[in-house]
């Protein structure tokens, strides 16, 4: 799929994947050498995938973009668990409303 001049590759993460499968997915993604990774519907939470990507990319993660569906407050442990990885790269979180953006801003420094 292409968007303008940018090629877009979709991959799927599902809750049935074990750690080995998530690592293989991370290797597949890293092999594409993306400049940005966009998480549109991140259920399950991409905690394991982000951790695996960090390992595969040797701490040099591409930019990460998240569309927040309201799960930010439902998965605080997972978000805190990837805090170190997110601090290593540019991160953007898109909110569905002004209220949600204000809530997210109260958590993120």
Tab-separated table of C-alpha atoms in Angstrom:
chain	number	residue	atom	x	y	z
A	1	UNK	CA	0.000	0.000	0.000
A	2	UNK	CA	1.276	3.507	-0.655
A	3	UNK	CA	0.392	6.907	0.727
A	4	UNK	CA	1.891	9.573	-1.470
A	5	UNK	CA	5.519	8.647	-1.904
A	6	UNK	CA	5.574	6.617	1.297
A	7	UNK	CA	5.119	2.855	1.173
A	8	UNK	CA	2.941	1.511	3.976
A	9	UNK	CA	3.282	-2.023	5.277
A	10	UNK	CA	0.669	-3.424	7.649
A	11	UNK	CA	1.442	-6.076	10.232
A	12	UNK	CA	-0.804	-7.623	12.844
A	13	UNK	CA	-0.134	-8.238	16.504
A	14	UNK	CA	-2.625	-10.425	18.303
A	15	UNK	CA	-3.083	-11.687	21.837
A	16	UNK	CA	-2.478	-15.299	20.780
A	17	UNK	CA	1.157	-14.608	19.875
A	18	UNK	CA	3.811	-15.895	22.262
A	19	UNK	CA	7.072	-14.049	23.002
A	20	UNK	CA	8.931	-15.908	20.212
A	21	UNK	CA	6.298	-14.915	17.636
A	22	UNK	CA	6.381	-11.306	18.816
A	23	UNK	CA	10.182	-11.309	18.467
A	24	UNK	CA	9.845	-12.688	14.935
A	25	UNK	CA	7.363	-9.929	14.133
A	26	UNK	CA	9.800	-7.366	15.547
A	27	UNK	CA	12.542	-8.780	13.303
A	28	UNK	CA	10.211	-8.567	10.312
A	29	UNK	CA	9.381	-4.950	11.097
A	30	UNK	CA	13.032	-4.038	11.669
A	31	UNK	CA	13.904	-5.683	8.364
A	32	UNK	CA	11.628	-3.178	6.629
A	33	UNK	CA	13.781	-0.367	8.118
A	34	UNK	CA	10.812	1.924	8.809
A	35	UNK	CA	11.307	5.573	9.655
A	36	UNK	CA	8.009	5.535	11.571
A	37	UNK	CA	5.792	2.910	13.125
A	38	UNK	CA	2.132	3.753	13.603
A	39	UNK	CA	-0.011	1.822	16.072
A	40	UNK	CA	-3.617	2.294	15.043
A	41	UNK	CA	-5.524	-0.336	16.954
A	42	UNK	CA	-3.182	-1.538	19.650
A	43	UNK	CA	-5.075	-4.319	21.339
A	44	UNK	CA	-3.286	-6.138	22.749
A	45	UNK	CA	-1.073	-3.413	24.119
A	46	UNK	CA	2.189	-3.352	22.110
A	47	UNK	CA	4.316	-3.682	25.291
A	48	UNK	CA	6.076	-6.881	24.170
A	49	UNK	CA	6.467	-5.698	20.581
A	50	UNK	CA	8.056	-2.406	21.650
A	51	UNK	CA	10.420	-4.262	23.996
A	52	UNK	CA	11.366	-6.704	21.217
A	53	UNK	CA	11.788	-3.912	18.669
A	54	UNK	CA	14.123	-2.145	21.075
A	55	UNK	CA	16.260	-5.285	21.278
A	56	UNK	CA	16.262	-5.927	17.540
A	57	UNK	CA	16.940	-2.267	16.702
A	58	UNK	CA	19.682	-2.152	19.343
A	59	UNK	CA	18.082	0.785	21.132
A	60	UNK	CA	17.613	2.843	17.954
A	61	UNK	CA	13.852	2.740	17.569
A	62	UNK	CA	12.157	4.536	14.697
A	63	UNK	CA	9.589	7.234	15.488
A	64	UNK	CA	6.508	5.758	17.165
A	65	UNK	CA	2.977	7.051	16.690
A	66	UNK	CA	-0.041	5.899	18.699
A	67	UNK	CA	-3.716	6.578	18.199
A	68	UNK	CA	-5.159	6.575	21.700
A	69	UNK	CA	-8.564	4.926	21.878
A	70	UNK	CA	-8.992	5.472	25.604
A	71	UNK	CA	-6.920	2.444	26.542
A	72	UNK	CA	-4.190	4.687	27.952
A	73	UNK	CA	-5.843	4.657	31.372
A	74	UNK	CA	-6.722	0.951	31.099
A	75	UNK	CA	-3.103	-0.164	30.608
A	76	UNK	CA	-0.985	2.065	32.868
A	77	UNK	CA	1.377	-0.752	33.858
A	78	UNK	CA	2.139	-1.565	30.222
A	79	UNK	CA	2.715	2.115	29.355
A	80	UNK	CA	5.033	2.508	32.337
A	81	UNK	CA	6.762	-0.721	31.316
A	82	UNK	CA	7.856	0.776	27.986
A	83	UNK	CA	8.721	4.207	29.351
A	84	UNK	CA	12.472	3.639	28.865
A	85	UNK	CA	11.967	2.510	25.268
A	86	UNK	CA	9.665	5.427	24.438
A	87	UNK	CA	12.203	7.864	25.886
A	88	UNK	CA	14.728	6.689	23.264
A	89	UNK	CA	12.769	7.953	20.275
A	90	UNK	CA	10.295	10.518	19.038
A	91	UNK	CA	6.767	9.596	20.147
A	92	UNK	CA	3.461	11.139	19.116
A	93	UNK	CA	0.112	10.227	20.614
A	94	UNK	CA	-3.055	11.222	18.794
A	95	UNK	CA	-6.164	11.653	20.890
A	96	UNK	CA	-9.765	11.343	19.762
A	97	UNK	CA	-10.929	14.496	21.557
A	98	UNK	CA	-9.746	17.572	23.420
A	99	UNK	CA	-10.798	15.959	26.720
A	100	UNK	CA	-8.770	12.854	25.942
A	101	UNK	CA	-5.767	14.998	24.956
A	102	UNK	CA	-5.989	16.832	28.292
A	103	UNK	CA	-6.135	13.511	30.142
A	104	UNK	CA	-3.117	12.178	28.240
A	105	UNK	CA	-1.195	15.385	28.883
A	106	UNK	CA	-1.787	14.948	32.609
A	107	UNK	CA	0.099	11.630	32.451
A	108	UNK	CA	2.866	12.475	30.002
A	109	UNK	CA	5.670	14.869	30.823
